Coordinates of C-alpha atoms and ligand atoms in Angstrom, one line a residue:
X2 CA 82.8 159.5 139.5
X3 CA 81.9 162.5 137.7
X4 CA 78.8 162.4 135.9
X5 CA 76.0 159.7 136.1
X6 CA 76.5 156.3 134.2
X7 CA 73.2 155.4 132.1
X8 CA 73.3 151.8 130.3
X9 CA 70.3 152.5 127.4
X10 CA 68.4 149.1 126.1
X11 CA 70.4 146.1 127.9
X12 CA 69.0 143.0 128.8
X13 CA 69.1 142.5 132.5
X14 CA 70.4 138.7 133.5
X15 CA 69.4 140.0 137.6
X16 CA 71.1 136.8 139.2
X17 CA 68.3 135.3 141.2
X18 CA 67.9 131.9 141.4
X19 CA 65.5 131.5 138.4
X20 CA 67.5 133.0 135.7
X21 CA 65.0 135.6 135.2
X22 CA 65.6 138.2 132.3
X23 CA 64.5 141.5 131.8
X24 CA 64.5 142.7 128.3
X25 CA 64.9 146.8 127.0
X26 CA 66.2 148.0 130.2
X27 CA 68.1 150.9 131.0
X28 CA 70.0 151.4 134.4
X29 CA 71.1 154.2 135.8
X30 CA 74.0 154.8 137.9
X31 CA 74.4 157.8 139.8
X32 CA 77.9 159.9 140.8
X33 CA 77.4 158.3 144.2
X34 CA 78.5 155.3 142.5
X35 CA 75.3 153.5 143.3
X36 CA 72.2 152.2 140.8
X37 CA 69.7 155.4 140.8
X38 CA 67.1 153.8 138.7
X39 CA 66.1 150.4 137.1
X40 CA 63.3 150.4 134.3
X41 CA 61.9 149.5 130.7
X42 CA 63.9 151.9 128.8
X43 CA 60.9 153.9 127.2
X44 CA 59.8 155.2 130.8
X45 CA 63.1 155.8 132.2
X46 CA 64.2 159.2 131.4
X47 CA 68.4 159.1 131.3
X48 CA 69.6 162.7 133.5
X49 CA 71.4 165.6 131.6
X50 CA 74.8 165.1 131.9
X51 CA 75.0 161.2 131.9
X52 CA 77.5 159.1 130.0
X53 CA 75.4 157.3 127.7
X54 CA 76.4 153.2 126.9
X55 CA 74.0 152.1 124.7
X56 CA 73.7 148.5 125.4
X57 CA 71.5 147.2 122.9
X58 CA 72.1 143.5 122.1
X59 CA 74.2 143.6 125.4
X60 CA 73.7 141.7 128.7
X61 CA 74.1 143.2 132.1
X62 CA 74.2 141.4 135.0
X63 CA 75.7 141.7 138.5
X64 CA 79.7 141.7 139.2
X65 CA 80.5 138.1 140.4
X66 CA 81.7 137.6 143.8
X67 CA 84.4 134.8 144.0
X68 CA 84.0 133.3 147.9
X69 CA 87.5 131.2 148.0
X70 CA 90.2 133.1 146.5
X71 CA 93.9 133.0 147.0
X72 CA 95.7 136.2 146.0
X73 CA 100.1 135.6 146.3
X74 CA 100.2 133.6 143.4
X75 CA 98.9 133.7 139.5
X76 CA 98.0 129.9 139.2
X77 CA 100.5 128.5 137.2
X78 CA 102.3 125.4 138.2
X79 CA 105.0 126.0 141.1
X80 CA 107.9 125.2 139.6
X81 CA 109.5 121.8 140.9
X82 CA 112.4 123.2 142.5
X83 CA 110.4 125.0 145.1
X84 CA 108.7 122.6 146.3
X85 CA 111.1 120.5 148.2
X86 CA 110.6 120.8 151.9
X87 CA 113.8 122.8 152.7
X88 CA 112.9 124.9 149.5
X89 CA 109.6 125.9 150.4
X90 CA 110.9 126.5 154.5
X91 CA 112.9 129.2 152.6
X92 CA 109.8 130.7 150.3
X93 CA 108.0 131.4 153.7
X94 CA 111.3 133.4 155.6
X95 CA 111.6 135.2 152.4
X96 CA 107.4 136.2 151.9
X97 CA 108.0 137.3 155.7
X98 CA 110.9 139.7 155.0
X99 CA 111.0 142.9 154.1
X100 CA 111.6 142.6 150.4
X101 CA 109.6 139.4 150.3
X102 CA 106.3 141.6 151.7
X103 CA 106.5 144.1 148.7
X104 CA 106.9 141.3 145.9
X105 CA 103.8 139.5 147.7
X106 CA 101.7 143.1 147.4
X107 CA 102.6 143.5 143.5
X108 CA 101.8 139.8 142.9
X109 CA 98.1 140.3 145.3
X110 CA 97.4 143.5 143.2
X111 CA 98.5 141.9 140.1
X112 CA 96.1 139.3 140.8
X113 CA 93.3 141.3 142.3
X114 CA 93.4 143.7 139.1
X115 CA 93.1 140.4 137.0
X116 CA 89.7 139.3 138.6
X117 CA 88.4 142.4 138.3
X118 CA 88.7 142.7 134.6
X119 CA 87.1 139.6 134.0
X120 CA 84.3 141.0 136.0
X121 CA 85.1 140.0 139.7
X122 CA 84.1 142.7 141.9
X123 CA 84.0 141.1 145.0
X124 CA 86.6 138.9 146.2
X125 CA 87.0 137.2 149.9
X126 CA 90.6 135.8 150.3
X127 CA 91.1 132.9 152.0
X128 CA 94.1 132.2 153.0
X129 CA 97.4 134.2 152.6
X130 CA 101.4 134.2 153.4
X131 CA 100.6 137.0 155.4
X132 CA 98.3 140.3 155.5
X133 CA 98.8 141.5 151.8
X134 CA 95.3 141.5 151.4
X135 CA 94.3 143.6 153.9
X136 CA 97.3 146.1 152.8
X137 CA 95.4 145.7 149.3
X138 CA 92.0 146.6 151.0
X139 CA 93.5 149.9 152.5
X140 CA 95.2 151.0 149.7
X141 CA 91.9 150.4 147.1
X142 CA 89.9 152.1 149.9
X143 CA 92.1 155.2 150.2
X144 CA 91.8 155.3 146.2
X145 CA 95.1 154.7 145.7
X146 CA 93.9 152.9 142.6
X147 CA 90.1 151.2 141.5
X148 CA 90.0 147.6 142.7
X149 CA 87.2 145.4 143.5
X150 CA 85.5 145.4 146.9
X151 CA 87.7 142.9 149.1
X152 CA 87.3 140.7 152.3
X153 CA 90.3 139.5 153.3
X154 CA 91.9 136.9 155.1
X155 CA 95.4 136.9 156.7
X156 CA 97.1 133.3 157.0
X157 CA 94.7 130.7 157.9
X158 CA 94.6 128.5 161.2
X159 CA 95.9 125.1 161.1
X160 CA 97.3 122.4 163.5
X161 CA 101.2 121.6 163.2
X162 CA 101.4 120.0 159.8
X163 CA 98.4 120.5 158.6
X164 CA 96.7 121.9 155.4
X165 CA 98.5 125.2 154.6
X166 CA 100.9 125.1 157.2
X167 CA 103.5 126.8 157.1
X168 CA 103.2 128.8 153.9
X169 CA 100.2 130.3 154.6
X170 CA 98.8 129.7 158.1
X171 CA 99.3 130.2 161.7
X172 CA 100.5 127.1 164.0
X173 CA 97.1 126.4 166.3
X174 CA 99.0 123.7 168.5
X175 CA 96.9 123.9 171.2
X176 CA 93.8 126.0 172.4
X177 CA 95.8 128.7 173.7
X178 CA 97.7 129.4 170.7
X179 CA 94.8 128.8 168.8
X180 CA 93.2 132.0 170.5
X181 CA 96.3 134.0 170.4
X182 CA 96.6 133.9 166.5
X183 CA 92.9 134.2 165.7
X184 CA 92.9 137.9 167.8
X185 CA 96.8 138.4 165.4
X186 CA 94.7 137.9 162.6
X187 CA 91.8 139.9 164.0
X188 CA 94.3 142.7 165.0
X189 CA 95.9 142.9 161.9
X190 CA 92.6 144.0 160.0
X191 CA 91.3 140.6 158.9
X192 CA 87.5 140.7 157.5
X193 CA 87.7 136.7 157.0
X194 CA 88.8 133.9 159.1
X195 CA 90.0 130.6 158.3
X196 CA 90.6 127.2 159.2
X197 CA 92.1 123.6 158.4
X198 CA 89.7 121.4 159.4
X199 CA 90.8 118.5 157.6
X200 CA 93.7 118.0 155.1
X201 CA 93.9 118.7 151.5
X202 CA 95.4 117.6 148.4
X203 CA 97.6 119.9 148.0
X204 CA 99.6 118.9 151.1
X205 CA 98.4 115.5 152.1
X206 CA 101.4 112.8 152.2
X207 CA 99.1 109.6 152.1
X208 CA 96.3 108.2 149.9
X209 CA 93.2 109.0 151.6
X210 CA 94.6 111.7 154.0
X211 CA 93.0 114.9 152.6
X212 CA 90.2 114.5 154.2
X213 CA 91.3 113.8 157.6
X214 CA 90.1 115.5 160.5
X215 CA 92.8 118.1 161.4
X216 CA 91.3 121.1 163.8
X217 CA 89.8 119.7 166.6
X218 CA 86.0 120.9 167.3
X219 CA 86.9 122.8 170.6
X220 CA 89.7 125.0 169.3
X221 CA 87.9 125.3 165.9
X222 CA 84.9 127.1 168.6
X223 CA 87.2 129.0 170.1
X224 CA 88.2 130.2 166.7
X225 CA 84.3 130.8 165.8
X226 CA 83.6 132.8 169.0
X227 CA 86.5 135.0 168.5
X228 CA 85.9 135.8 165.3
X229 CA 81.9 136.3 165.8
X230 CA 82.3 138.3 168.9
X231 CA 84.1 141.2 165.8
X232 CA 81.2 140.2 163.4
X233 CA 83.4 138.0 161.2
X234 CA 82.7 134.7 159.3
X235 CA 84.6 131.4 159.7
X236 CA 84.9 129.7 156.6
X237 CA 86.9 125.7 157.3
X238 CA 88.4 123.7 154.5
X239 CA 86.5 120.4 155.0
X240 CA 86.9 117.8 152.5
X241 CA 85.0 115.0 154.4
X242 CA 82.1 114.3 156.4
X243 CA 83.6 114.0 159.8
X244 CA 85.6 117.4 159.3
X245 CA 82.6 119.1 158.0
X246 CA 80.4 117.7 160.9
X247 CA 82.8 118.9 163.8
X248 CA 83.5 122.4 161.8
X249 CA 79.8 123.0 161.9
X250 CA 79.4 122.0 165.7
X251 CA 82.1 124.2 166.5
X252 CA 79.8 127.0 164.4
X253 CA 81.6 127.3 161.4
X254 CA 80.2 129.6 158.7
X255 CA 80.9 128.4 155.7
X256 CA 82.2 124.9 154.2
X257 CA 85.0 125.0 151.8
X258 CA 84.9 122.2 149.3
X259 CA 82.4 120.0 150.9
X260 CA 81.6 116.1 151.3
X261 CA 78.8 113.7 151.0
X262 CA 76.4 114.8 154.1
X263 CA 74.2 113.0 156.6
X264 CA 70.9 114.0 157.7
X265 CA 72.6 115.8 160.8
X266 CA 75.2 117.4 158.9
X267 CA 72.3 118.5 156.5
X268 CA 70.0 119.5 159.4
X269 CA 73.1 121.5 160.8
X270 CA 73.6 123.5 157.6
X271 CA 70.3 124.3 157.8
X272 CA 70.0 125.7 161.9
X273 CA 73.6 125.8 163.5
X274 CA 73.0 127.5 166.6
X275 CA 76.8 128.1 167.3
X276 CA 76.9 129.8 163.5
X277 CA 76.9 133.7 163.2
X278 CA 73.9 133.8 161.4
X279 CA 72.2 130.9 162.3
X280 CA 73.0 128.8 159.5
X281 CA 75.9 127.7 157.3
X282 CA 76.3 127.8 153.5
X283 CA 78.6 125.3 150.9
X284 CA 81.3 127.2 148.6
X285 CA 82.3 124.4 145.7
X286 CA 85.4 124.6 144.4
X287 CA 85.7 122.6 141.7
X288 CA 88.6 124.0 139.6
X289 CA 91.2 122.9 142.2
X290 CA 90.6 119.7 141.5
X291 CA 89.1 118.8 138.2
X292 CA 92.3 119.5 135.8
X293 CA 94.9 116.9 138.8
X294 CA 91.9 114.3 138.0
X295 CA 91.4 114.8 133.9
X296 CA 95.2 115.6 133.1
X297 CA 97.4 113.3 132.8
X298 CA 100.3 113.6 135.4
X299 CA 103.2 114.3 134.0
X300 CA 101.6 117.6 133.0
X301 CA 100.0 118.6 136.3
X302 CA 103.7 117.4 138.0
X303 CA 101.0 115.7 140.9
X304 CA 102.5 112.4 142.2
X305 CA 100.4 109.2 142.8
X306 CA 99.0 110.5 145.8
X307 CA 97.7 114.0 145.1
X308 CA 96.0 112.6 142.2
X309 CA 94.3 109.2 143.8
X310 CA 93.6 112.3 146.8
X311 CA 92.4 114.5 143.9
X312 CA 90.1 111.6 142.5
X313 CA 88.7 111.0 145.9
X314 CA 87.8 114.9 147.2
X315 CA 86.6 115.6 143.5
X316 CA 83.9 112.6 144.2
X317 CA 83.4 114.1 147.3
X318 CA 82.8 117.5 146.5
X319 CA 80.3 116.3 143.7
X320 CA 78.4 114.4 146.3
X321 CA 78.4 117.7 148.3
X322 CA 76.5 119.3 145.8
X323 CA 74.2 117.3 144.6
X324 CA 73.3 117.2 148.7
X325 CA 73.0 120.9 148.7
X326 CA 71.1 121.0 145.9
X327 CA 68.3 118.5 146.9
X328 CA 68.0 120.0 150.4
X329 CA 68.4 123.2 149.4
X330 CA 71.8 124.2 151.4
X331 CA 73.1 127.3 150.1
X332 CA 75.5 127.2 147.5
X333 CA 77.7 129.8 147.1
X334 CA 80.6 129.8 144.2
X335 CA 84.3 129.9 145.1
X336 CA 87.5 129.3 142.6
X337 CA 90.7 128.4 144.9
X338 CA 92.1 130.9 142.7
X339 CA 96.6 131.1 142.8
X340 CA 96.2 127.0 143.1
X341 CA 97.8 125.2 140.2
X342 CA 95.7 126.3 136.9
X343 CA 93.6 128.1 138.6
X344 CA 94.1 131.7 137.3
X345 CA 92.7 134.5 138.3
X346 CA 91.0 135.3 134.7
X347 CA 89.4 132.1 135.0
X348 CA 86.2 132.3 137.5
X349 CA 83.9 132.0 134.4
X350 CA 85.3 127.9 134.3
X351 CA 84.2 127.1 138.0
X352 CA 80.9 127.9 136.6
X353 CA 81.1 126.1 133.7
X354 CA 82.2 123.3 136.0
X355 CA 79.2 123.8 138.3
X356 CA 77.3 123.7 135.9
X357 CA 79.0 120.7 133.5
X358 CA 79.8 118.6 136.0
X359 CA 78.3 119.4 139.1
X360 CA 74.6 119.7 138.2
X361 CA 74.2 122.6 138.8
X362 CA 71.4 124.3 136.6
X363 CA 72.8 127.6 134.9
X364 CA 70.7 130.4 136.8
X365 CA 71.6 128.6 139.8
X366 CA 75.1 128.5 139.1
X367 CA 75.0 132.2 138.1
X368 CA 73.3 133.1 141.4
X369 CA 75.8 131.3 143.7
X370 CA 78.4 133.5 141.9
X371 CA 76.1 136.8 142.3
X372 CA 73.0 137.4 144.6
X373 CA 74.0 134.1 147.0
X374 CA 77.1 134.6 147.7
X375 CA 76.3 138.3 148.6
X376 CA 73.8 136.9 151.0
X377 CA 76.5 134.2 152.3
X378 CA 79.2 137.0 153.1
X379 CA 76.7 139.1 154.8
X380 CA 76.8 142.0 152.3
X381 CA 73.2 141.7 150.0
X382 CA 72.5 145.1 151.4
X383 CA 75.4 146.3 149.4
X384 CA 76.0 144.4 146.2
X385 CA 75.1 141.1 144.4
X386 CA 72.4 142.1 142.3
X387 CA 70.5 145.0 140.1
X388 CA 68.3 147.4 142.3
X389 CA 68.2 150.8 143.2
X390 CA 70.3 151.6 146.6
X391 CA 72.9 149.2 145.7
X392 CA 76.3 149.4 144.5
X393 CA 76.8 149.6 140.8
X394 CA 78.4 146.2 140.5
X395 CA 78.1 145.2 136.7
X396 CA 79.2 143.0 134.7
X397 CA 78.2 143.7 130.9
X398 CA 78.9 140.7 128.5
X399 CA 78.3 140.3 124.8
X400 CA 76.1 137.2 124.5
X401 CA 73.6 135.5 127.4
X402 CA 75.6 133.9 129.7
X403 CA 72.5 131.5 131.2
X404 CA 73.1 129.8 127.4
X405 CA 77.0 130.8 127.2
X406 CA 78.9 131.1 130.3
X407 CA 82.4 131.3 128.3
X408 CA 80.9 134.9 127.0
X409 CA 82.2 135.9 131.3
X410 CA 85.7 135.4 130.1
X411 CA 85.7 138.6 128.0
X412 CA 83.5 141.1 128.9
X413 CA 82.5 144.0 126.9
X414 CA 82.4 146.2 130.4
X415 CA 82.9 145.8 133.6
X416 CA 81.3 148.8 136.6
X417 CA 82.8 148.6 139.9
X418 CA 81.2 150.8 142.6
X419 CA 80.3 153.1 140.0
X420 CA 83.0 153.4 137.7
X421 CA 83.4 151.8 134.2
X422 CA 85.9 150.0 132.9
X423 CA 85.6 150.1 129.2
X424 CA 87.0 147.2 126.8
X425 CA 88.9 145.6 130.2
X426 CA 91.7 143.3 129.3
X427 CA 94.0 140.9 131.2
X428 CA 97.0 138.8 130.1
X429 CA 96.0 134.8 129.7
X430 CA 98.3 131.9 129.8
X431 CA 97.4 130.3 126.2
X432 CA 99.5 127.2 127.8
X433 CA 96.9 126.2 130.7
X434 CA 93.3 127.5 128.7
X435 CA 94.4 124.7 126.1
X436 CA 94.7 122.3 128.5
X437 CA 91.4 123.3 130.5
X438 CA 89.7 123.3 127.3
X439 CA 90.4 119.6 126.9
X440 CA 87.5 118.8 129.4
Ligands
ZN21 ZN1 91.6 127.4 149.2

C-alpha cells in the first residue's frame, strides 16, 4: 500500500471471547500493511498523509477466518446428471486434465474472491480435486491479484470408498500408500492435511453409515507424523464418537464436524500427546447439514438416506458442541463451503447457526470465527484480532454484529493485509438465500 490507512471514531468489536467493545476508536494501519496504532480517538494523532475513513456509527472487527472450506465448487446443487457413478468417474479424469486444471483455478479464485468480499480473510481449504489451492496461494502471494491469506489443502486422504474418494482424495489402501500420498501432498506445497476418518453424508450408501469408522488409527498416525514432522496440522472428518476417538489417538489436530464425546475423548481434546501442539480443537460445521434436514427433499434432490444420515450427524454435531462448550474444548468456526447451499458469500449463516441452533452465545460464536480459530491454525501471531504488530485484517460492518450477525453479509469494508476494499460486492444466488431464510 501507499499511504497509511486510518479508520477515525469506529467502534471496535475485538473478537475475544467476551464480546468486549471498545467505543471512539481510531486504528491505524501503516504502508507495511500491518495495524500501527490502536486507541480512543481523541489521543491518537492520525499521520500526514493517511487515507482517512471516518467510521463513525461503524463497527470494526477482525477479518473472519473460515477453518473448513472447499474451494472447486460455488455451492449450488450438483446437477443430477453428474452424479451418477460413471458421470462423476468422468468429472474427476476431466478436473485432472489439462483443460480441466484451468477451469478448477477460475472456479477456486472465483470462489476465493467471493469470501473475501464478504469479509473472509483467512481461508484453510480442506479438501480439493487437486492442488488449485495452493496454485491460488502462489499466485495471491506473488501479487498477481489481492486475495485473502490461504492454507491450503490438496485432495484429502481416504480409504478405498470412503468419504471424498475419488473426487477429491487420495486412495490410502494400506499404510504404505498412506505415507506415499501424504509426502505427494506435502511435496506439492500443501499447508493443510486431511483425512476421512469416518464417512459422511454426502457419500454414505446406508442409513447410519456416515459415521463409520473409515481410516484406521495407525495409518491415520502415520499421516499425523508426516505431516507434523513439516509443521503442518491434521484436521479428520469425524462424524461419530469412535472416529473421533481413534483420530485423536492417532494425534489428529483438529475435528471436523464432531460427535457426542466421552470423558476420554474430552480429556484427549484437552492433552493429546500425539497432537502438534498438544491439544486438539472442534470446527462445527453446521451449514452442511442444517438445510438436507429442514428442506424438504425434493428441493435439496437428497434421497432417504442422506437425509435420515443428515438428521443423524446434525444431532451429533449439536451434541458436539454443547460438549465443547461445557468443558471448554476449543471451538473454532468452519462452513463446508462449495457443498450443496453452502456458498461462499454465506459464512455469516454458520454463525447465525452456531449461534441459533447450536448454543453458542454470540461473542463466542464471533471469536471461534476470529481470535480462536487464529489460535487453532497456529497463526494468532499474525492475524485474528485488533493489536498493534498484526496484520490489518478488518472487517468493517454497518450495525453490531454481537446483536445482528446478518449485518456480516454486506459489509461496508473489508482490509486485507493492509489494503481496503471499499463498498465490496459479490454476486448471490437469490434462489438458495430464500430458502436458507426459511429456518
Ligand atoms: Zn468438508
Amino acid at each position: 500500500m501507499s499511504q497509511p490507512l486510518a479508520f477515525t471514531n469506529a467502534t471496535l468489536i475485538t473478537g475475544d471471547r467476551d464480546g468486549t467493545v471498545l467505543h471512539d476508536r481510531t486504528v491505524i494501519v501503516g504502508v507495511d500493511g500491518r495495524i500501527a496504532t490502536v486507541g480512543p480517538a481523541v489521543e491518537t494523532s492520525v499521520p500526514d498523509g493517511a487515507r482517512v475513513v471516518d467510521a463513525r456509527g461503524r463497527f470494526v472487527m477482525p477479518g473472519l477466518i473460515n477453518a473448513h472450506a472447499h474451494l472447486f465448487s460455488d455451492g449450488r446443487p450438483i446437477p443430477k446428471i453428474l452424479t451418477s457413478e460413471r458421470a462423476e468417474k468422468l468429472v474427476a479424469l476431466f478436473a485432472h486434465s489439462p483443460f480441466g486444471h484451468r477451469w478448477l483455478d477460475g472456479r477456486t479464485k472465483r470462489a476465493i474472491l467471493t469470501q473475501m468480499n464478504t469479509g473472509v480473510t483467512t481461508i484453510r481449504s480442506l479438501g480439493e480435486p487437486g492442488y488449485e489451492v495452493v496454485r491460488a496461494a502462489a499466485a495471491i502471494e506473488r501479487g498477481d491479484y489481492l486475495g485473502p491469506r490461504l492454507i491450503p489443502s490438496g485432495p484429502l486422504l481416504a480409504i478405498p470408498e470412503g468419504h471424498g474418494a475419488p473426487q477429491i482424495a487420495l486412495i490410502c489402501a494400506d499404510a504404505d500408500a498412506t505415507r506415499r500420498n501424504t509426502r505427494q501432498n506435502l511435496d506439492n506445497g500443501v499447508r493443510a492435511m486431511k483425512i476421512s476418518a469416518t464417512g459422511g453424508v454426502t457419500d454414505a450408501k446406508a442409513i447410519g453409515h456416515a459415521g463409520t469408522p473409515e481410516m484406521s488409527e495407525t495409518n491415520m498416525r502415520i499421516v499425523c507424523e508426516e505431516a507434523h514432522a513439516a509443521g503442518i496440522l491434521v484436521a479428520a472428518h469425524a462424524q461419530s464418537e469412535d472416529g473421533i476417538l481413534a483420530a485423536l489417538r492417532a494425534g489428529v489436530d483438529t475435528i471436523e464436524h464432531g460427535a457426542a464425546m466421552s470423558e476420554e475423548v474430552i480429556a484427549l481434546f484437552k492433552d493429546n500427546p500425539n497432537s502438534l501442539r498438544g491439544h486438539s480443537s472442534l470446527i462445527p460445521t453446521l451449514m452442511a447439514c442444517l438445510p438436507l434436514v429442514k428442506l424438504e427433499p425434493s428441493v435439496t434432490g437428497a434421497n432417504e438416506v442422506s437425509r435420515a444420515n443428515a438428521v443423524m450427524v446434525l444431532d451429533e454435531m449439536l451434541a458436539g458442541i454443547r460438549v465443547a462448550l461445557e468443558h471448554d474444548i476449543e471451538l473454532g468456526m468452519g462452513t463446508d463451503s462449495a457443498l450443496t447451499f453452502v456458498t461462499h458469500y454465506n459464512t455469516w449463516r454458520e454463525i447465525d447457526f452456531v449461534i441459533r441452533y447450536g448454543g453458542v452465545p454470540a461473542a463466542r460464536a464471533l471469536h471461534a470465527a476470529t481470535g480462536a480459530n487464529a489460535r487453532i491454525l497456529g497463526i494468532d501471531g499474525e492475524t485474528g484480532s485488533i493489536e498493534p504488530g498484526k496484520s490489518a485484517d478488518l472487517l468493517v460492518t454497518a450495525a453490531n454484529p454481537l446483536d445482528d450477525v446478518r449485518t456480516l453479509a454486506s459489509p461496508v469494508a473489508v482490509v486485507v493485509r493492509g489494503e481496503l476494499i471499499d463498498a465490496p460486492s459479490v454476486t448471490t444466488f437469490p434462489e438458495i438465500d430464500a430458502l436458507l431464510d426459511e429456518f
